[in-house]
Amino acid sequence: MADRDTPHWLLDIREWRLYEYAQLDPENRQIEYGIVSYTWGMWRDTTQSAAGKPENVRWDVPFVQDLPLTEAREVMLSMNMQYVWWDWMCVPQRSERNPLTPDEIRLAGEEIAKQINIEAVRYCVKRIQEEEPWLTSGWTLQEGVLLPNTPLLDRRGNRLRFGEFLRDNAVVSSISASINRLAEDIAKSFVYISWQDYSTESPPPGLARILEFIAAAPENGVFLATFLADLLRTGLVGYTKNAPLFILSGRVSRRFACPEDHYWALLGAMEITVANPWYNDGRGIGPVIAAFFGALLERHQWRLFLMAKMDQRAEWHNRGWSERISEGHALPLEIYLGTVTLFTDLPQITLDGPDALLLKPLKSEDPGKKPKIIFIDKDQPLYTRRHHQSTYMNGFIHIDAVEHDSYTNSIFLPIANVEPLDDIDKKDKKTSPWQKVRKDYRCIEIEHLAESSGRFLGVADVWAGEAGEQGKPVTKELFYLIDFDDYKLF
């Protein structure tokens, strides 16, 4: 993404001609220009191009009845401006009548990135982390989670203002409101892309610009996923209780007075208790992490494992489960999935040595029935969507597109429900006349190794190979199943 600080094009209102910024400002003096956002897109006619568009605008300018470009130009001339950045002129517009070139698609993506203020947000977050002690302290991360409605005051004791026209009193949760919205919209865009070939639904509202940016060039998706990962590590996203992976990821960028406080300072935010937390007892940090993780596991169970598969696995394999979770480098997948409503009958998890988790089924209500852990078995045709984290320490999350395949090594433990997949031919997008859908479970994918043990491969969404009727609940009978008395997870 080149030229992030300046527009690629500017419109000369007086000449009614589009120029590349470099033509107008070859010495990089940063000329002044106005910004115009033509907000009447809801009334545009996509079958026509507006009359009287400026010279050098190769793409179609959307037509809006009763809002001619000549009137808009007259208004801007009355403001004594020569150059403006006008979104419909300075961002290449897609149309079936006049398709964009690959280079124009790429440039459109770059201009859209400037519109959604990605670099501005990145700069603000960097300044916050460098200059604002309250937002870089590990202890205040906990305070924010526990006391989100605490008023914010300036140094003179006056209430800080927040919101449209600064009418509202700011509280701690106000700090993260806009960042949360941006993070959620980016994540929703990636999820939509992952299953758009198997869905008849339109994109969620407000995502059009982000989707255009991602589609403009292959590197844009990586750029945006990395940006989202950076936001998650600020501690300003998912700033709530019962969100352990969000809090742990946010802890990574915070400052602490001593190593033990990387863990003890979060006990309240995590809603856990460790008896008599200790400091400098000569045993090192290992026992601290073990005690912290033990309390985490008892309190949060499966919510600790709503994470992606690690693609570069060396750093992951070199750590036991206590470190993998407690260090906070595994990013929270719930930013993409939304809040996951876990099944209430999931197996109980306990730590079985440093490297293994032991899964045991809950006791059956039927005393004559031995409880089992039920998995979706391997070697059957399934539709799946997998999630990956590129690296353990500083990685970003990538979501695979939904694919149809059979898996020879993986079994899947259902942990929650998820939206069904439309039973359509992805080539012609025609919905089945019976309105059937493929039913789905959100699962933990496991590389099955031996009789009752396997390797954790993160969260995967699994749809049945056979379609079922719309509106009926998903049942495990749609899948081939396998069960175990207990299971060990590495």
GROMACS .gro file of C-alpha atoms in nm:
model
  490
    1MET     CA    1   0.000   0.000   0.000
    2ALA     CA    2   0.186   0.307  -0.127
    3ASP     CA    3   0.121   0.674  -0.046
    4ARG     CA    4  -0.073   0.613   0.273
    5ASP     CA    5  -0.045   0.977   0.384
    6THR     CA    6  -0.180   1.148   0.072
    7PRO     CA    7  -0.463   1.078  -0.174
    8HIS     CA    8  -0.380   0.921  -0.508
    9TRP     CA    9  -0.610   1.164  -0.694
   10LEU     CA   10  -0.749   1.514  -0.632
   11LEU     CA   11  -1.024   1.691  -0.823
   12ASP     CA   12  -0.959   2.046  -0.947
   13ILE     CA   13  -1.301   2.208  -0.901
   14ARG     CA   14  -1.219   2.512  -1.115
   15GLU     CA   15  -1.087   2.311  -1.411
   16TRP     CA   16  -1.327   2.018  -1.345
   17ARG     CA   17  -1.040   1.779  -1.405
   18LEU     CA   18  -0.901   1.486  -1.203
   19TYR     CA   19  -0.525   1.492  -1.132
   20GLU     CA   20  -0.289   1.251  -0.968
   21TYR     CA   21  -0.162   1.406  -0.645
   22ALA     CA   22   0.198   1.366  -0.760
   23GLN     CA   23   0.124   1.586  -1.064
   24LEU     CA   24  -0.004   1.869  -0.845
   25ASP     CA   25   0.258   1.842  -0.575
   26PRO     CA   26   0.581   1.700  -0.725
   27GLU     CA   27   0.794   1.849  -0.445
   28ASN     CA   28   0.573   1.701  -0.171
   29ARG     CA   29   0.480   2.034  -0.015
   30GLN     CA   30   0.147   1.887   0.095
   31ILE     CA   31  -0.100   2.114  -0.078
   32GLU     CA   32  -0.429   2.199   0.089
   33TYR     CA   33  -0.750   2.032  -0.023
   34GLY     CA   34  -1.106   1.983   0.095
   35ILE     CA   35  -1.286   1.653   0.149
   36VAL     CA   36  -1.630   1.576   0.008
   37SER     CA   37  -1.825   1.260   0.087
   38TYR     CA   38  -2.122   1.222  -0.147
   39THR     CA   39  -2.358   1.047   0.094
   40TRP     CA   40  -2.654   0.987  -0.136
   41GLY     CA   41  -2.556   0.633  -0.234
   42MET     CA   42  -2.887   0.490  -0.112
   43TRP     CA   43  -3.060   0.670  -0.402
   44ARG     CA   44  -2.809   0.601  -0.676
   45ASP     CA   45  -2.911   0.433  -1.000
   46THR     CA   46  -2.646   0.172  -1.079
   47THR     CA   47  -2.766   0.133  -1.438
   48GLN     CA   48  -2.662   0.488  -1.533
   49SER     CA   49  -2.353   0.706  -1.507
   50ALA     CA   50  -2.386   1.070  -1.400
   51ALA     CA   51  -2.369   1.326  -1.676
   52GLY     CA   52  -2.098   1.591  -1.682
   53LYS     CA   53  -1.830   1.400  -1.494
   54PRO     CA   54  -1.485   1.565  -1.477
   55GLU     CA   55  -1.210   1.504  -1.729
   56ASN     CA   56  -0.976   1.209  -1.661
   57VAL     CA   57  -1.238   1.018  -1.457
   58ARG     CA   58  -1.234   0.690  -1.646
   59TRP     CA   59  -1.484   0.500  -1.430
   60ASP     CA   60  -1.858   0.557  -1.405
   61VAL     CA   61  -1.978   0.810  -1.149
   62PRO     CA   62  -2.304   0.686  -0.990
   63PHE     CA   63  -2.617   0.866  -1.109
   64VAL     CA   64  -2.856   1.020  -0.854
   65GLN     CA   65  -3.187   1.161  -0.979
   66ASP     CA   66  -3.241   1.530  -0.883
   67LEU     CA   67  -2.883   1.565  -0.751
   68PRO     CA   68  -2.676   1.661  -1.056
   69LEU     CA   69  -2.301   1.702  -1.033
   70THR     CA   70  -2.326   2.059  -1.159
   71GLU     CA   71  -2.508   2.169  -0.842
   72ALA     CA   72  -2.252   1.999  -0.618
   73ARG     CA   73  -1.971   2.172  -0.810
   74GLU     CA   74  -2.137   2.513  -0.765
   75VAL     CA   75  -2.161   2.460  -0.390
   76MET     CA   76  -1.792   2.376  -0.366
   77LEU     CA   77  -1.689   2.671  -0.583
   78SER     CA   78  -1.877   2.898  -0.343
   79MET     CA   79  -1.644   2.776  -0.065
   80ASN     CA   80  -1.342   2.911  -0.253
   81MET     CA   81  -1.174   2.570  -0.283
   82GLN     CA   82  -0.966   2.460  -0.579
   83TYR     CA   83  -0.875   2.101  -0.491
   84VAL     CA   84  -1.100   1.845  -0.323
   85TRP     CA   85  -1.087   1.476  -0.246
   86TRP     CA   86  -1.435   1.367  -0.356
   87ASP     CA   87  -1.499   1.000  -0.284
   88TRP     CA   88  -1.704   0.923  -0.597
   89MET     CA   89  -1.441   1.087  -0.822
   90CYS     CA   90  -1.121   0.995  -0.639
   91VAL     CA   91  -1.205   0.632  -0.558
   92PRO     CA   92  -1.254   0.412  -0.867
   93GLN     CA   93  -1.618   0.301  -0.873
   94ARG     CA   94  -1.709  -0.054  -0.974
   95SER     CA   95  -1.982  -0.101  -1.235
   96GLU     CA   96  -2.093  -0.374  -1.473
   97ARG     CA   97  -2.106  -0.125  -1.760
   98ASN     CA   98  -1.745  -0.016  -1.724
   99PRO     CA   99  -1.526  -0.267  -1.532
  100LEU     CA  100  -1.216  -0.143  -1.351
  101THR     CA  101  -0.866  -0.246  -1.450
  102PRO     CA  102  -0.664  -0.451  -1.195
  103ASP     CA  103  -0.455  -0.143  -1.116
  104GLU     CA  104  -0.766   0.067  -1.054
  105ILE     CA  105  -0.906  -0.201  -0.824
  106ARG     CA  106  -0.580  -0.194  -0.625
  107LEU     CA  107  -0.582   0.186  -0.604
  108ALA     CA  108  -0.947   0.183  -0.498
  109GLY     CA  109  -0.850  -0.040  -0.209
  110GLU     CA  110  -0.576   0.198  -0.102
  111GLU     CA  111  -0.811   0.497  -0.109
  112ILE     CA  112  -1.074   0.304   0.086
  113ALA     CA  113  -0.813   0.224   0.353
  114LYS     CA  114  -0.762   0.597   0.396
  115GLN     CA  115  -1.138   0.649   0.423
  116ILE     CA  116  -1.175   0.399   0.706
  117ASN     CA  117  -0.884   0.565   0.886
  118ILE     CA  118  -0.674   0.256   0.942
  119GLU     CA  119  -0.347   0.445   0.959
  120ALA     CA  120  -0.501   0.713   1.179
  121VAL     CA  121  -0.621   0.450   1.427
  122ARG     CA  122  -0.281   0.278   1.420
  123TYR     CA  123  -0.110   0.611   1.492
  124CYS     CA  124  -0.349   0.698   1.777
  125VAL     CA  125  -0.305   0.356   1.939
  126LYS     CA  126   0.074   0.390   1.915
  127ARG     CA  127   0.060   0.734   2.079
  128ILE     CA  128  -0.166   0.600   2.354
  129GLN     CA  129   0.071   0.314   2.428
  130GLU     CA  130   0.370   0.548   2.439
  131GLU     CA  131   0.225   0.842   2.631
  132GLU     CA  132  -0.080   0.748   2.839
  133PRO     CA  133   0.014   0.567   3.165
  134TRP     CA  134  -0.343   0.473   3.257
  135LEU     CA  135  -0.387   0.281   2.931
  136THR     CA  136  -0.049   0.106   2.945
  137SER     CA  137  -0.057  -0.018   3.304
  138GLY     CA  138  -0.137  -0.384   3.365
  139TRP     CA  139  -0.326  -0.306   3.683
  140THR     CA  140  -0.557  -0.059   3.509
  141LEU     CA  141  -0.643  -0.326   3.252
  142GLN     CA  142  -0.806  -0.511   3.542
  143GLU     CA  143  -0.970  -0.193   3.673
  144GLY     CA  144  -1.126  -0.129   3.333
  145VAL     CA  145  -1.273  -0.478   3.314
  146LEU     CA  146  -1.413  -0.469   3.668
  147LEU     CA  147  -1.532  -0.107   3.667
  148PRO     CA  148  -1.634  -0.020   3.309
  149ASN     CA  149  -1.870   0.260   3.417
  150THR     CA  150  -1.612   0.454   3.619
  151PRO     CA  151  -1.626   0.824   3.516
  152LEU     CA  152  -1.320   0.975   3.347
  153LEU     CA  153  -1.198   1.313   3.477
  154ASP     CA  154  -0.931   1.554   3.358
  155ARG     CA  155  -0.654   1.682   3.584
  156ARG     CA  156  -0.881   1.961   3.709
  157GLY     CA  157  -1.154   1.717   3.811
  158ASN     CA  158  -1.389   1.797   3.522
  159ARG     CA  159  -1.586   1.518   3.355
  160LEU     CA  160  -1.449   1.424   3.014
  161ARG     CA  161  -1.701   1.433   2.730
  162PHE     CA  162  -1.771   1.162   2.474
  163GLY     CA  163  -1.997   1.077   2.183
  164GLU     CA  164  -2.157   1.270   1.901
  165PHE     CA  165  -2.120   1.644   1.968
  166LEU     CA  166  -1.948   1.555   2.300
  167ARG     CA  167  -2.280   1.544   2.484
  168ASP     CA  168  -2.218   1.234   2.696
  169ASN     CA  169  -2.005   1.188   3.005
  170ALA     CA  170  -1.712   0.958   2.928
  171VAL     CA  171  -1.657   0.641   3.130
  172VAL     CA  172  -1.387   0.376   3.108
  173SER     CA  173  -1.578   0.168   2.852
  174SER     CA  174  -1.605   0.477   2.627
  175ILE     CA  175  -1.233   0.444   2.553
  176SER     CA  176  -1.279   0.122   2.363
  177ALA     CA  177  -1.619   0.184   2.200
  178SER     CA  178  -1.500   0.301   1.857
  179ILE     CA  179  -1.206   0.058   1.845
  180ASN     CA  180  -1.438  -0.232   1.929
  181ARG     CA  181  -1.670  -0.136   1.644
  182LEU     CA  182  -1.386  -0.117   1.391
  183ALA     CA  183  -1.239  -0.449   1.510
  184GLU     CA  184  -1.576  -0.623   1.488
  185ASP     CA  185  -1.643  -0.489   1.137
  186ILE     CA  186  -1.305  -0.608   1.011
  187ALA     CA  187  -1.363  -0.953   1.163
  188LYS     CA  188  -1.717  -0.979   1.019
  189SER     CA  189  -1.577  -0.898   0.675
  190PHE     CA  190  -1.332  -1.187   0.687
  191VAL     CA  191  -1.605  -1.425   0.806
  192TYR     CA  192  -1.837  -1.315   0.525
  193ILE     CA  193  -1.563  -1.375   0.266
  194SER     CA  194  -1.499  -1.723   0.407
  195TRP     CA  195  -1.848  -1.853   0.322
  196GLN     CA  196  -1.976  -1.618   0.052
  197ASP     CA  197  -1.961  -1.898  -0.209
  198TYR     CA  198  -2.214  -2.098  -0.006
  199SER     CA  199  -2.444  -1.817   0.105
  200THR     CA  200  -2.729  -1.629  -0.060
  201GLU     CA  201  -2.715  -1.351   0.202
  202SER     CA  202  -2.586  -1.001   0.133
  203PRO     CA  203  -2.291  -0.867   0.334
  204PRO     CA  204  -2.380  -0.730   0.679
  205PRO     CA  205  -2.452  -0.353   0.677
  206GLY     CA  206  -2.156  -0.119   0.688
  207LEU     CA  207  -1.892  -0.359   0.554
  208ALA     CA  208  -1.884  -0.258   0.187
  209ARG     CA  209  -1.570  -0.044   0.208
  210ILE     CA  210  -1.376  -0.300   0.407
  211LEU     CA  211  -1.475  -0.578   0.166
  212GLU     CA  212  -1.368  -0.364  -0.131
  213PHE     CA  213  -1.034  -0.295   0.033
  214ILE     CA  214  -0.967  -0.664   0.098
  215ALA     CA  215  -1.065  -0.756  -0.258
  216ALA     CA  216  -0.845  -0.488  -0.415
  217ALA     CA  217  -0.511  -0.669  -0.368
  218PRO     CA  218  -0.390  -0.995  -0.206
  219GLU     CA  219  -0.165  -0.812   0.041
  220ASN     CA  220  -0.457  -0.604   0.172
  221GLY     CA  221  -0.607  -0.902   0.353
  222VAL     CA  222  -0.280  -0.971   0.535
  223PHE     CA  223  -0.241  -0.602   0.616
  224LEU     CA  224  -0.590  -0.580   0.765
  225ALA     CA  225  -0.560  -0.909   0.958
  226THR     CA  226  -0.229  -0.789   1.106
  227PHE     CA  227  -0.388  -0.457   1.196
  228LEU     CA  228  -0.673  -0.639   1.374
  229ALA     CA  229  -0.423  -0.854   1.566
  230ASP     CA  230  -0.244  -0.537   1.678
  231LEU     CA  231  -0.575  -0.395   1.803
  232LEU     CA  232  -0.647  -0.712   2.001
  233ARG     CA  233  -0.310  -0.677   2.176
  234THR     CA  234  -0.387  -0.324   2.299
  235GLY     CA  235  -0.629  -0.443   2.565
  236LEU     CA  236  -0.895  -0.209   2.422
  237VAL     CA  237  -1.097  -0.480   2.242
  238GLY     CA  238  -1.328  -0.720   2.425
  239TYR     CA  239  -1.279  -0.513   2.739
  240THR     CA  240  -1.530  -0.714   2.948
  241LYS     CA  241  -1.567  -0.993   3.201
  242ASN     CA  242  -1.584  -1.357   3.091
  243ALA     CA  243  -1.353  -1.285   2.798
  244PRO     CA  244  -1.030  -1.450   2.915
  245LEU     CA  245  -0.845  -1.466   2.583
  246PHE     CA  246  -0.923  -1.101   2.508
  247ILE     CA  247  -0.786  -0.995   2.846
  248LEU     CA  248  -0.477  -1.214   2.813
  249SER     CA  249  -0.403  -1.080   2.463
  250GLY     CA  250  -0.445  -0.723   2.587
  251ARG     CA  251  -0.207  -0.791   2.873
  252VAL     CA  252   0.079  -0.847   2.624
  253SER     CA  253   0.118  -0.472   2.555
  254ARG     CA  254   0.082  -0.361   2.919
  255ARG     CA  255   0.356  -0.271   3.167
  256PHE     CA  256   0.407  -0.435   3.505
  257ALA     CA  257   0.640  -0.361   3.794
  258CYS     CA  258   0.750  -0.723   3.835
  259PRO     CA  259   0.714  -1.054   3.645
  260GLU     CA  260   0.460  -1.201   3.888
  261ASP     CA  261   0.217  -0.916   3.826
  262HIS     CA  262   0.178  -1.027   3.464
  263TYR     CA  263  -0.047  -1.289   3.625
  264TRP     CA  264  -0.150  -1.173   3.974
  265ALA     CA  265  -0.266  -0.833   3.841
  266LEU     CA  266  -0.537  -1.008   3.638
  267LEU     CA  267  -0.691  -1.230   3.907
  268GLY     CA  268  -0.989  -1.000   3.958
  269ALA     CA  269  -1.051  -0.939   3.588
  270MET     CA  270  -1.045  -1.315   3.528
  271GLU     CA  271  -1.278  -1.378   3.824
  272ILE     CA  272  -1.037  -1.632   3.973
  273THR     CA  273  -0.864  -1.681   4.307
  274VAL     CA  274  -0.514  -1.801   4.393
  275ALA     CA  275  -0.443  -1.855   4.762
  276ASN     CA  276  -0.174  -1.620   4.893
  277PRO     CA  277  -0.010  -1.495   4.570
  278TRP     CA  278   0.365  -1.480   4.622
  279TYR     CA  279   0.660  -1.273   4.499
  280ASN     CA  280   1.034  -1.335   4.475
  281ASP     CA  281   1.033  -1.670   4.654
  282GLY     CA  282   1.325  -1.805   4.451
  283ARG     CA  283   1.127  -2.060   4.248
  284GLY     CA  284   1.107  -1.850   3.933
  285ILE     CA  285   0.800  -1.769   3.727
  286GLY     CA  286   0.703  -2.128   3.640
  287PRO     CA  287   0.501  -2.200   3.959
  288VAL     CA  288   0.326  -1.863   3.924
  289ILE     CA  289   0.211  -1.950   3.570
  290ALA     CA  290   0.103  -2.298   3.682
  291ALA     CA  291  -0.106  -2.163   3.970
  292PHE     CA  292  -0.259  -1.895   3.750
  293PHE     CA  293  -0.349  -2.141   3.474
  294GLY     CA  294  -0.492  -2.392   3.721
  295ALA     CA  295  -0.735  -2.130   3.849
  296LEU     CA  296  -0.812  -2.014   3.493
  297LEU     CA  297  -0.891  -2.367   3.378
  298GLU     CA  298  -1.120  -2.435   3.672
  299ARG     CA  299  -1.316  -2.114   3.610
  300HIS     CA  300  -1.331  -2.083   3.230
  301GLN     CA  301  -1.285  -2.437   3.091
  302TRP     CA  302  -1.359  -2.449   2.714
  303ARG     CA  303  -1.369  -2.070   2.668
  304LEU     CA  304  -0.990  -2.077   2.706
  305PHE     CA  305  -0.962  -2.286   2.389
  306LEU     CA  306  -1.162  -2.070   2.146
  307MET     CA  307  -0.849  -2.009   1.943
  308ALA     CA  308  -0.709  -2.088   1.600
  309LYS     CA  309  -0.462  -2.354   1.492
  310MET     CA  310  -0.099  -2.242   1.512
  311ASP     CA  311   0.055  -2.270   1.166
  312GLN     CA  312   0.419  -2.236   1.277
  313ARG     CA  313   0.405  -2.484   1.560
  314ALA     CA  314   0.761  -2.495   1.698
  315GLU     CA  315   0.704  -2.224   1.963
  316TRP     CA  316   0.366  -2.379   2.045
  317HIS     CA  317   0.507  -2.731   2.088
  318ASN     CA  318   0.792  -2.603   2.306
  319ARG     CA  319   0.543  -2.487   2.570
  320GLY     CA  320   0.310  -2.671   2.801
  321TRP     CA  321  -0.058  -2.583   2.825
  322SER     CA  322  -0.004  -2.344   3.117
  323GLU     CA  323   0.229  -2.125   2.911
  324ARG     CA  324   0.030  -2.156   2.586
  325ILE     CA  325  -0.278  -2.004   2.745
  326SER     CA  326  -0.137  -1.780   3.018
  327GLU     CA  327   0.122  -1.594   2.810
  328GLY     CA  328  -0.155  -1.433   2.605
  329HIS     CA  329  -0.011  -1.486   2.256
  330ALA     CA  330  -0.302  -1.702   2.134
  331LEU     CA  331  -0.547  -1.449   1.990
  332PRO     CA  332  -0.918  -1.463   2.085
  333LEU     CA  333  -1.114  -1.619   1.800
  334GLU     CA  334  -1.441  -1.482   1.942
  335ILE     CA  335  -1.369  -1.150   1.770
  336TYR     CA  336  -1.455  -1.341   1.451
  337LEU     CA  337  -1.708  -1.589   1.590
  338GLY     CA  338  -1.903  -1.354   1.813
  339THR     CA  339  -1.981  -1.462   2.168
  340VAL     CA  340  -1.994  -1.842   2.157
  341THR     CA  341  -2.272  -2.008   2.358
  342LEU     CA  342  -2.100  -2.328   2.465
  343PHE     CA  343  -2.291  -2.651   2.521
  344THR     CA  344  -2.357  -2.716   2.890
  345ASP     CA  345  -2.268  -3.087   2.874
  346LEU     CA  346  -1.911  -3.052   2.747
  347PRO     CA  347  -1.641  -3.279   2.894
  348GLN     CA  348  -1.462  -3.156   3.204
  349ILE     CA  349  -1.100  -3.050   3.141
  350THR     CA  350  -0.816  -3.105   3.387
  351LEU     CA  351  -0.441  -3.070   3.343
  352ASP     CA  352  -0.265  -3.406   3.312
  353GLY     CA  353   0.102  -3.313   3.345
  354PRO     CA  354   0.247  -3.006   3.174
  355ASP     CA  355   0.177  -3.115   2.816
  356ALA     CA  356  -0.164  -3.283   2.823
  357LEU     CA  357  -0.526  -3.205   2.901
  358LEU     CA  358  -0.752  -3.485   3.022
  359LEU     CA  359  -1.114  -3.474   2.903
  360LYS     CA  360  -1.371  -3.663   3.107
  361PRO     CA  361  -1.746  -3.678   3.034
  362LEU     CA  362  -1.995  -3.538   3.281
  363LYS     CA  363  -2.184  -3.793   3.486
  364SER     CA  364  -2.493  -3.930   3.313
  365GLU     CA  365  -2.836  -3.863   3.463
  366ASP     CA  366  -2.914  -4.226   3.382
  367PRO     CA  367  -2.728  -4.436   3.644
  368GLY     CA  368  -2.734  -4.738   3.414
  369LYS     CA  369  -2.570  -4.556   3.125
  370LYS     CA  370  -2.195  -4.507   3.110
  371PRO     CA  371  -2.109  -4.152   2.996
  372LYS     CA  372  -1.904  -4.111   2.680
  373ILE     CA  373  -1.732  -3.828   2.493
  374ILE     CA  374  -1.878  -3.813   2.142
  375PHE     CA  375  -1.676  -3.689   1.843
  376ILE     CA  376  -1.752  -3.647   1.474
  377ASP     CA  377  -1.543  -3.921   1.317
  378LYS     CA  378  -1.286  -3.897   1.039
  379ASP     CA  379  -1.320  -4.039   0.684
  380GLN     CA  380  -1.654  -3.882   0.592
  381PRO     CA  381  -1.740  -3.599   0.351
  382LEU     CA  382  -1.781  -3.270   0.538
  383TYR     CA  383  -1.794  -2.900   0.470
  384THR     CA  384  -1.545  -2.722   0.696
  385ARG     CA  385  -1.412  -2.378   0.778
  386ARG     CA  386  -1.078  -2.365   0.958
  387HIS     CA  387  -0.907  -2.083   1.144
  388HIS     CA  388  -0.530  -2.031   1.158
  389GLN     CA  389  -0.289  -1.810   1.353
  390SER     CA  390   0.025  -1.744   1.150
  391THR     CA  391   0.276  -1.751   1.438
  392TYR     CA  392   0.257  -1.792   1.814
  393MET     CA  393   0.428  -1.472   1.931
  394ASN     CA  394   0.315  -1.199   1.691
  395GLY     CA  395   0.082  -1.372   1.448
  396PHE     CA  396  -0.246  -1.278   1.287
  397ILE     CA  397  -0.558  -1.487   1.221
  398HIS     CA  398  -0.652  -1.618   0.877
  399ILE     CA  399  -0.987  -1.786   0.800
  400ASP     CA  400  -1.003  -2.048   0.527
  401ALA     CA  401  -1.289  -2.042   0.279
  402VAL     CA  402  -1.548  -2.314   0.335
  403GLU     CA  403  -1.437  -2.631   0.157
  404HIS     CA  404  -1.584  -2.976   0.091
  405ASP     CA  405  -1.351  -3.265   0.172
  406SER     CA  406  -1.293  -3.585   0.368
  407TYR     CA  407  -1.040  -3.593   0.650
  408THR     CA  408  -0.830  -3.900   0.724
  409ASN     CA  409  -0.663  -3.779   1.045
  410SER     CA  410  -0.899  -3.529   1.210
  411ILE     CA  411  -1.188  -3.586   1.446
  412PHE     CA  412  -1.408  -3.304   1.575
  413LEU     CA  413  -1.550  -3.237   1.922
  414PRO     CA  414  -1.876  -3.034   1.896
  415ILE     CA  415  -1.878  -2.746   2.146
  416ALA     CA  416  -2.152  -2.512   2.012
  417ASN     CA  417  -2.404  -2.455   1.737
  418VAL     CA  418  -2.344  -2.219   1.447
  419GLU     CA  419  -2.540  -2.091   1.148
  420PRO     CA  420  -2.631  -2.349   0.881
  421LEU     CA  421  -2.486  -2.340   0.532
  422ASP     CA  422  -2.723  -2.283   0.240
  423ASP     CA  423  -2.762  -2.596   0.024
  424ILE     CA  424  -2.666  -2.429  -0.302
  425ASP     CA  425  -2.443  -2.482  -0.598
  426LYS     CA  426  -2.172  -2.223  -0.539
  427LYS     CA  427  -2.137  -2.172  -0.914
  428ASP     CA  428  -2.493  -2.063  -0.988
  429LYS     CA  429  -2.602  -1.956  -0.636
  430LYS     CA  430  -2.951  -2.102  -0.675
  431THR     CA  431  -3.114  -2.205  -0.350
  432SER     CA  432  -3.254  -2.559  -0.333
  433PRO     CA  433  -3.629  -2.568  -0.409
  434TRP     CA  434  -3.678  -2.745  -0.076
  435GLN     CA  435  -3.494  -2.471   0.111
  436LYS     CA  436  -3.261  -2.726   0.264
  437VAL     CA  437  -2.951  -2.631   0.459
  438ARG     CA  438  -2.639  -2.809   0.579
  439LYS     CA  439  -2.644  -2.832   0.958
  440ASP     CA  440  -2.334  -2.745   1.152
  441TYR     CA  441  -2.142  -2.765   1.476
  442ARG     CA  442  -1.864  -2.541   1.600
  443CYS     CA  443  -1.594  -2.788   1.698
  444ILE     CA  444  -1.248  -2.839   1.835
  445GLU     CA  445  -1.050  -3.010   1.560
  446ILE     CA  446  -0.816  -3.283   1.683
  447GLU     CA  447  -0.546  -3.472   1.499
  448HIS     CA  448  -0.621  -3.822   1.625
  449LEU     CA  449  -0.295  -3.992   1.725
  450ALA     CA  450  -0.370  -4.308   1.920
  451GLU     CA  451  -0.651  -4.501   2.091
  452SER     CA  452  -0.779  -4.206   2.296
  453SER     CA  453  -0.541  -3.915   2.244
  454GLY     CA  454  -0.482  -3.643   1.989
  455ARG     CA  455  -0.329  -3.306   1.910
  456PHE     CA  456  -0.527  -2.980   1.944
  457LEU     CA  457  -0.581  -2.806   1.607
  458GLY     CA  458  -0.799  -2.514   1.710
  459VAL     CA  459  -1.162  -2.428   1.636
  460ALA     CA  460  -1.322  -2.545   1.311
  461ASP     CA  461  -1.678  -2.515   1.185
  462VAL     CA  462  -1.814  -2.842   1.045
  463TRP     CA  463  -2.122  -2.879   0.824
  464ALA     CA  464  -2.280  -3.214   0.741
  465GLY     CA  465  -2.230  -3.358   0.395
  466GLU     CA  466  -2.605  -3.424   0.369
  467ALA     CA  467  -2.852  -3.136   0.373
  468GLY     CA  468  -3.137  -3.121   0.623
  469GLU     CA  469  -3.468  -2.935   0.642
  470GLN     CA  470  -3.471  -2.565   0.716
  471GLY     CA  471  -3.573  -2.475   1.071
  472LYS     CA  472  -3.512  -2.814   1.230
  473PRO     CA  473  -3.242  -2.842   1.501
  474VAL     CA  474  -2.907  -2.994   1.416
  475THR     CA  475  -2.858  -3.350   1.541
  476LYS     CA  476  -2.546  -3.561   1.561
  477GLU     CA  477  -2.720  -3.831   1.358
  478LEU     CA  478  -2.626  -3.630   1.048
  479PHE     CA  479  -2.263  -3.733   1.109
  480TYR     CA  480  -2.066  -4.054   1.157
  481LEU     CA  481  -1.967  -4.055   1.523
  482ILE     CA  482  -1.704  -4.210   1.747
  483ASP     CA  483  -1.693  -4.210   2.127
  484PHE     CA  484  -1.438  -4.256   2.407
  485ASP     CA  485  -1.455  -4.303   2.783
  486ASP     CA  486  -1.203  -4.019   2.819
  487TYR     CA  487  -0.957  -3.842   2.592
  488LYS     CA  488  -0.612  -3.688   2.625
  489LEU     CA  489  -0.535  -3.369   2.433
  490PHE     CA  490  -0.180  -3.253   2.358
   0.00000   0.00000   0.00000
